[in-house]
Amino acid sequence: MIYLDHAATSWPKPPGVIAAVTTALQTAGNPGRSGHRLAMAGAEYVYRAREAVAELFAIPDPLRIVFTAGATAALNLALKGVLKPGDHVVFSGLEHNAVWRPLKKLQAQGVHLTMVAPSPDGSISADKAAEAISPATKLIVLTHASNVNGQLNDIAAMAAVAHDHGALLLVDAAQTAGSVPIAAPAMAIDLMAFAGHKGLLGPQGVGGLYIRPGLMLDTLIEGGTGSASASPSQPDILPDRYESGTLNVSGLAGLEAGIRYVLSIGVETIYRQEQALLRRLIAGLQQIPALQLYGPAINAARAGVVACNIDGYDCETAATLLEERYAIATRAGLHCAPLAHRMQGTLTCGSLRLSLGASSTTNDVDSALAAITALAERRQA
Amino acid sequence: MRLFAFASLSQVQRLRRVLLDQGYFVDMIRTPRTLHLSGCGFCLKAGEDLAGQIRAAAQAADIDILTEAEAPAAGTPAA
């Protein structure tokens, strides 16, 4: 299998991740509840995962990392924990449904929304976001990179705009965590959601939210935290406040192993490798006449995601043929991001997405180029 | 021996790691019921010689010490 669907989930997982999950299932009890050795082992797995996330994102205090079931849960917590009726939020036209759908629900409850469409070059302009801000603006939401076409956004510039106007910045780093260097405090990020199973190479079902010091959100769920148990109220300390219920300990053990693997290579190294493969892929796709390529220019800032359509094939058929005939895994459709597809003019047809990861190789890219070329030529013949 | 109770197990773990990085090993134990300490049910246990380091580390990490108490003698009956 040639795997070019890393934007959906990374594959294969490093052997250490699989071993860590298995070992945790065999050795971990419920963290933070009982005091026996299995429970304490469970707590150690969780804390080590917290430390690994903090190290990866250069966050001094690991307790500012809240674990969730994934980036979607983290984004829901951030959006619904910050925004109240009457508030205004600015968001980009590249956002995933994990942002768009919660925002639409909040809109029905009285939150006001303003979308900033991409500029002609595909980027989200901080100046345009500034123009959209009103006195009621509480939050700017920006995806670090589009999961549809890889457009990489300038987080620091958007943070400056948000803070100049007294608003917070929420970053969706689902596509970039582990693939693009991120130093959350240095980039002045207030809130950042990340997925554990993509660039961080962990298992599915884990993710988290970074909450900068001094920021307190409303809770999305309440329940047992293993702390302040006699109190009827949710504790106000992190991470307990936002981690009710038993955590996915084995998943977090796998997440820690995935992050340690990423750190052993270096995010900067992974980024450079992916960029080299990305340029090779785009340059090759540009040589295929019967192919529409979407997204930013080849040398623009972008993550390892490419969107295209082959003339004469709908994207689903192209993806199916790539798998059946060439054993190449891709993803076709709207990628749960209809806003981004609307912006790039593919809302009705969708697109074929090729996405790279830490395990991608030159052979993967060249095989995909050969297969897509063959499909395009067959249709032309 | 002294016991230091905190609101969250994660806080206990963080302080323990901070102290370890400073070269101090501190025990993490279940809070004895006889002390009726509030918090997460876990605490740091250390001799008087390390109590100052624990207080300083907690302050530096912006973590509140919920309760500090003398550890009960072994065999103290539960209340």
XYZ file of C-alpha atoms in Angstrom:
460
model
C 0.000 0.000 0.000
C 1.235 3.474 -0.889
C -0.352 5.626 1.746
C -1.102 9.234 0.842
C -3.915 9.875 3.306
C -1.934 11.182 6.267
C -4.248 14.165 6.595
C -6.982 11.714 7.618
C -4.735 9.734 9.930
C -1.081 8.791 9.837
C -0.146 5.258 8.821
C 1.692 3.094 9.615
C 2.113 3.920 13.278
C 5.651 3.496 14.626
C 6.142 0.109 16.325
C 6.801 1.920 19.592
C 3.294 3.368 19.503
C 1.707 -0.048 19.107
C 3.899 -1.441 21.881
C 3.049 1.450 24.201
C -0.695 1.005 23.698
C -0.427 -2.725 24.314
C 1.732 -2.308 27.398
C -0.610 0.298 28.859
C -3.596 -1.977 28.330
C -1.732 -4.641 30.256
C -0.374 -2.496 33.069
C -2.532 0.593 33.641
C -5.421 1.115 36.018
C -7.639 4.174 36.272
C -5.438 7.271 36.755
C -6.172 9.605 39.635
C -8.689 7.393 41.337
C -7.266 4.461 43.236
C -3.813 4.430 44.786
C -2.602 0.953 43.897
C 0.266 0.361 41.528
C -1.871 -0.161 38.431
C -3.685 3.119 39.031
C -0.408 4.913 39.641
C 1.012 3.407 36.447
C -2.012 4.775 34.598
C -1.413 8.208 36.082
C 2.222 8.049 35.024
C 1.277 7.248 31.404
C -1.049 10.251 31.337
C 1.440 12.624 32.887
C 4.227 11.541 30.571
C 1.963 12.193 27.600
C 1.255 15.655 29.015
C 4.962 16.323 29.331
C 5.597 15.139 25.784
C 2.945 17.463 24.363
C 4.352 20.359 26.365
C 7.861 19.659 25.106
C 6.681 19.418 21.506
C 4.894 22.776 21.591
C 7.437 24.494 23.888
C 4.827 24.979 26.604
C 6.493 25.498 30.008
C 3.638 24.127 32.115
C 2.310 20.659 31.126
C -0.802 21.261 33.216
C -2.030 23.697 30.547
C -2.585 20.691 28.253
C -6.097 19.273 28.455
C -6.624 15.866 26.897
C -9.733 15.202 24.858
C -11.024 12.540 22.493
C -9.505 14.424 19.578
C -9.155 17.793 17.895
C -12.906 18.066 17.290
C -13.671 17.682 20.986
C -10.946 20.197 21.800
C -12.326 22.732 19.330
C -15.837 22.274 20.733
C -14.519 22.861 24.244
C -12.696 26.009 23.175
C -15.531 27.483 21.124
C -18.328 26.699 23.552
C -16.150 27.481 26.543
C -15.390 30.981 25.304
C -18.353 32.203 23.275
C -21.613 33.335 24.834
C -24.755 34.895 23.296
C -23.981 38.388 22.075
C -20.314 37.629 21.441
C -18.795 37.964 17.989
C -16.331 35.550 16.429
C -14.186 35.930 13.323
C -13.206 32.754 11.507
C -11.590 31.816 8.238
C -13.133 30.372 5.122
C -10.764 27.425 5.398
C -12.175 26.003 8.605
C -13.141 22.361 9.027
C -16.631 21.305 10.069
C -15.138 20.776 13.540
C -15.198 24.576 13.747
C -17.976 25.448 11.316
C -20.690 23.242 12.819
C -20.156 24.283 16.455
C -20.132 27.888 15.277
C -23.428 27.425 13.455
C -24.933 25.972 16.618
C -23.592 28.891 18.626
C -24.998 31.274 16.025
C -28.446 29.852 16.694
C -27.857 30.702 20.363
C -27.013 34.333 19.631
C -23.307 34.352 18.796
C -22.495 36.532 15.782
C -20.209 35.149 13.069
C -18.034 36.797 10.440
C -16.115 34.711 7.938
C -12.900 35.945 6.347
C -12.537 34.527 2.858
C -9.095 33.615 1.538
C -7.209 36.208 -0.480
C -6.595 35.496 -4.188
C -3.369 33.709 -3.250
C -5.329 31.414 -0.946
C -4.015 32.808 2.338
C -6.087 34.227 5.169
C -5.148 37.857 5.576
C -4.663 39.174 9.093
C -5.563 42.637 7.777
C -8.887 41.341 6.501
C -9.516 39.725 9.877
C -8.781 43.050 11.551
C -11.408 44.722 9.337
C -13.956 42.123 10.441
C -13.411 42.739 14.133
C -16.040 44.618 16.140
C -16.126 45.704 19.788
C -18.005 42.473 20.551
C -15.349 40.234 19.008
C -14.256 37.717 21.588
C -12.412 35.224 19.435
C -10.609 34.689 16.126
C -10.495 31.094 14.902
C -7.896 30.078 12.365
C -6.778 26.748 11.050
C -3.000 26.506 10.967
C -3.243 24.613 7.695
C -6.189 23.744 5.495
C -6.980 20.044 5.419
C -8.268 20.527 1.875
C -5.412 22.217 0.046
C -2.590 22.652 2.581
C -2.716 26.446 2.787
C -0.518 27.351 5.770
C -1.618 30.419 7.677
C 0.406 33.054 9.526
C -0.502 32.414 13.154
C 1.701 35.067 14.725
C 0.225 37.799 12.515
C -3.311 36.716 13.415
C -2.434 36.582 17.099
C -1.227 40.167 16.917
C -4.504 41.261 15.341
C -6.556 39.408 17.930
C -4.643 40.800 20.877
C -4.594 44.339 19.475
C -8.372 44.204 19.657
C -8.715 42.415 22.977
C -9.772 39.132 21.416
C -8.418 35.611 21.815
C -6.903 33.434 19.102
C -7.937 29.798 18.757
C -5.745 27.757 16.407
C -6.780 24.471 14.847
C -3.481 22.602 14.566
C -5.026 19.262 13.588
C -3.086 19.190 10.315
C 0.191 20.668 11.508
C 0.984 19.281 14.956
C 4.073 17.157 14.497
C 4.538 18.221 10.873
C 5.146 21.958 11.191
C 7.159 23.518 14.025
C 4.863 25.120 16.606
C 5.891 27.004 19.730
C 2.486 27.916 21.121
C 3.449 30.546 23.723
C 6.060 32.149 21.445
C 3.442 32.416 18.701
C 1.115 34.093 21.229
C -1.539 31.423 20.801
C -4.295 31.544 23.420
C -5.950 28.228 22.609
C -4.746 25.453 20.341
C -6.464 22.213 19.453
C -4.449 19.259 18.208
C -5.133 15.734 17.013
C -3.092 12.858 18.388
C -3.445 10.485 15.456
C -2.169 12.554 12.537
C 1.278 14.147 12.583
C 1.818 13.076 16.185
C 1.563 9.429 15.028
C -0.530 8.316 18.000
C -3.670 6.181 17.987
C -7.074 7.547 17.098
C -9.254 8.803 19.933
C -6.778 11.163 21.572
C -6.102 14.848 21.153
C -6.069 17.924 23.263
C -6.362 21.601 23.871
C -3.633 23.988 25.005
C -5.036 26.757 27.198
C -2.647 29.597 27.900
C -2.044 30.615 31.518
C -4.635 32.973 32.945
C -7.435 31.802 30.685
C -10.476 30.047 32.140
C -13.160 28.524 29.916
C -16.634 27.358 30.723
C -16.848 23.580 30.891
C -18.445 21.469 28.217
C -19.000 18.451 30.419
C -18.907 18.003 34.162
C -18.274 14.923 36.232
C -15.737 12.961 38.172
C -12.170 14.231 38.039
C -10.683 12.325 40.961
C -10.219 15.661 42.712
C -12.313 17.834 45.055
C -14.753 14.952 45.079
C -16.908 16.306 47.922
C -17.634 19.499 46.018
C -20.761 19.740 43.854
C -18.904 22.091 41.533
C -16.382 21.364 38.845
C -12.842 22.208 40.077
C -11.298 25.342 38.627
C -7.794 23.928 38.242
C -6.274 22.581 35.066
C -6.329 20.004 33.670
C -8.981 18.518 35.997
C -11.605 21.133 35.173
C -11.883 19.874 31.589
C -11.059 16.179 31.995
C -14.119 14.633 33.608
C -14.382 10.896 33.242
C -11.727 8.264 32.744
C -9.099 9.270 30.234
C -8.017 7.114 27.306
C -4.893 5.928 29.084
C -3.708 3.436 26.491
C -4.321 5.983 23.770
C -2.320 8.575 25.654
C 0.498 6.089 26.170
C 0.526 5.648 22.411
C 0.404 9.400 21.934
C 3.450 9.845 24.130
C 5.305 7.216 22.122
C 4.293 8.905 18.876
C 5.476 12.297 20.074
C 8.738 10.844 21.325
C 9.240 9.339 17.872
C 8.541 12.716 16.257
C 10.895 14.462 18.659
C 13.624 11.902 17.988
C 13.531 12.852 14.302
C 12.766 16.510 14.912
C 9.712 18.411 13.699
C 11.932 20.707 11.626
C 13.430 17.669 9.866
C 10.000 16.155 9.208
C 8.819 19.513 7.881
C 11.754 19.812 5.474
C 11.303 16.225 4.262
C 7.607 16.778 3.638
C 8.265 20.083 1.884
C 10.756 18.445 -0.495
C 8.282 15.664 -1.301
C 5.467 18.190 -1.621
C 7.389 20.237 -4.190
C 8.209 17.064 -6.106
C 4.550 16.027 -6.077
C 3.216 19.408 -7.144
C 5.847 19.827 -9.853
C 4.926 16.411 -11.212
C 1.202 17.104 -11.113
C 1.777 20.373 -12.967
C 3.200 18.348 -15.869
C -0.072 16.443 -16.342
C -2.177 18.449 -18.819
C -5.544 16.912 -17.974
C -5.402 17.788 -14.297
C -6.732 20.667 -12.230
C -4.554 21.605 -9.294
C -5.963 23.689 -6.454
C -4.507 25.577 -3.544
C -1.504 27.781 -2.989
C 1.401 28.175 -5.409
C 4.160 25.588 -5.318
C 6.513 27.771 -3.306
C 3.899 29.292 -1.018
C 3.692 28.370 2.644
C 1.787 25.126 2.790
C 1.451 21.867 4.639
C 1.798 18.464 2.991
C -1.659 18.386 1.435
C -2.477 18.666 -2.285
C -5.915 18.961 -3.890
C -6.582 18.130 -7.532
C -9.041 16.664 -9.999
C -8.277 14.591 -13.074
C -10.231 15.630 -16.166
C -12.865 13.088 -17.063
C -13.023 11.471 -13.601
C -15.059 12.452 -10.642
C -12.817 12.525 -7.613
C -14.390 9.468 -5.972
C -13.821 7.369 -9.080
C -10.234 8.591 -9.306
C -9.595 7.630 -5.687
C -11.179 4.231 -6.181
C -9.109 3.525 -9.300
C -5.930 4.646 -7.574
C -6.547 2.124 -4.853
C -7.871 -0.756 -6.950
C -5.301 -0.550 -9.717
C -2.273 0.941 -8.005
C -2.784 0.287 -4.279
C -2.550 4.002 -3.549
C -4.636 5.318 -0.648
C -5.981 8.852 -1.053
C -9.159 10.625 -0.016
C -11.791 12.139 -2.274
C -14.796 14.316 -1.543
C -15.320 17.373 0.626
C -13.003 16.339 3.481
C -15.515 17.622 6.069
C -14.561 21.141 4.997
C -17.256 22.498 2.672
C -16.221 26.091 3.358
C -12.758 25.506 1.929
C -14.210 23.698 -1.063
C -16.591 26.563 -1.689
C -13.644 28.945 -1.573
C -11.649 26.930 -4.113
C -14.672 26.328 -6.354
C -15.015 22.584 -5.744
C -18.054 22.479 -3.485
C -20.157 20.593 -6.034
C -17.484 18.211 -7.296
C -15.098 17.774 -4.369
C -11.464 17.004 -5.037
C -8.871 14.281 -4.808
C -6.552 14.807 -1.866
C -3.005 13.497 -1.632
C -1.474 14.056 1.788
C 2.045 13.368 2.987
C 3.379 12.300 6.352
C 6.543 11.515 8.236
C 6.781 8.072 6.619
C 6.224 9.291 3.050
C 8.973 8.590 0.526
C 10.110 9.699 -2.908
C 8.880 6.363 -4.206
C 5.394 7.095 -2.823
C 5.296 10.400 -4.676
C 6.698 9.029 -7.938
C 4.317 6.062 -7.855
C 1.372 8.388 -7.360
C 2.516 10.629 -10.191
C 2.891 7.647 -12.522
C -0.538 6.315 -11.602
C -2.300 9.658 -11.987
C -0.533 10.245 -15.300
C -1.699 6.845 -16.523
C -5.283 7.552 -15.457
C -5.239 10.938 -17.165
C -3.749 9.549 -20.388
C -6.231 6.667 -20.486
C -9.109 9.116 -20.320
C -7.552 11.296 -23.000
C -7.015 8.326 -25.361
C 7.765 13.411 57.849
C 5.459 15.984 56.321
C 2.624 15.589 53.878
C 1.677 18.158 51.227
C -1.763 17.889 49.689
C -2.806 19.437 46.393
C -6.020 19.898 44.476
C -5.032 17.679 41.576
C -2.978 14.556 40.992
C -1.514 16.273 37.943
C -0.192 19.002 40.224
C 1.393 16.397 42.474
C 2.996 14.756 39.456
C 4.251 18.065 38.100
C 5.841 19.084 41.378
C 7.380 15.677 41.836
C 8.916 15.943 38.357
C 10.163 19.484 38.998
C 11.791 18.342 42.225
C 13.296 15.306 40.537
C 14.806 17.575 37.877
C 16.334 19.535 40.758
C 17.792 16.347 42.196
C 15.243 15.734 44.951
C 13.257 12.519 45.115
C 9.932 12.888 46.876
C 7.378 10.152 47.543
C 3.865 10.412 46.155
C 1.348 8.554 48.314
C -2.370 8.281 48.924
C -3.395 10.845 51.509
C -4.075 9.020 54.787
C -7.739 9.252 55.711
C -6.773 10.117 59.279
C -5.559 13.496 58.111
C -8.810 14.358 56.386
C -6.857 16.405 53.892
C -8.933 17.792 51.097
C -7.796 17.624 47.505
C -7.160 14.873 45.042
C -6.398 12.090 47.498
C -2.697 12.051 46.701
C 0.076 13.949 48.399
C 3.820 14.411 48.484
C 5.624 12.929 51.459
C 9.010 14.248 52.475
C 11.263 14.821 55.417
C 11.616 18.223 57.013
C 14.814 18.715 55.032
C 12.877 18.760 51.758
C 9.844 20.705 52.919
C 11.400 24.007 51.921
C 12.170 22.726 48.422
C 8.578 21.564 48.007
C 7.191 24.929 49.087
C 9.573 26.787 46.781
C 8.830 24.521 43.817
C 5.086 24.901 44.350
C 5.392 28.656 44.438
C 7.554 28.726 41.303
C 5.102 26.509 39.449
C 2.132 28.580 40.642
C 0.617 25.552 42.374
C -1.205 26.030 45.653
C -0.398 23.724 48.546
C -3.847 22.841 49.777
C -2.748 21.486 53.132
C 0.519 20.739 54.864
C 0.546 18.401 57.832
C 2.658 16.088 59.919
C 2.438 12.542 58.646
C 0.612 10.290 61.107
C 2.624 7.645 62.823
C 2.371 4.156 61.431
C -0.553 2.267 62.889
C -2.626 5.355 63.667
C -6.243 4.202 63.554
C -8.486 5.758 60.966
C -10.868 8.394 62.274
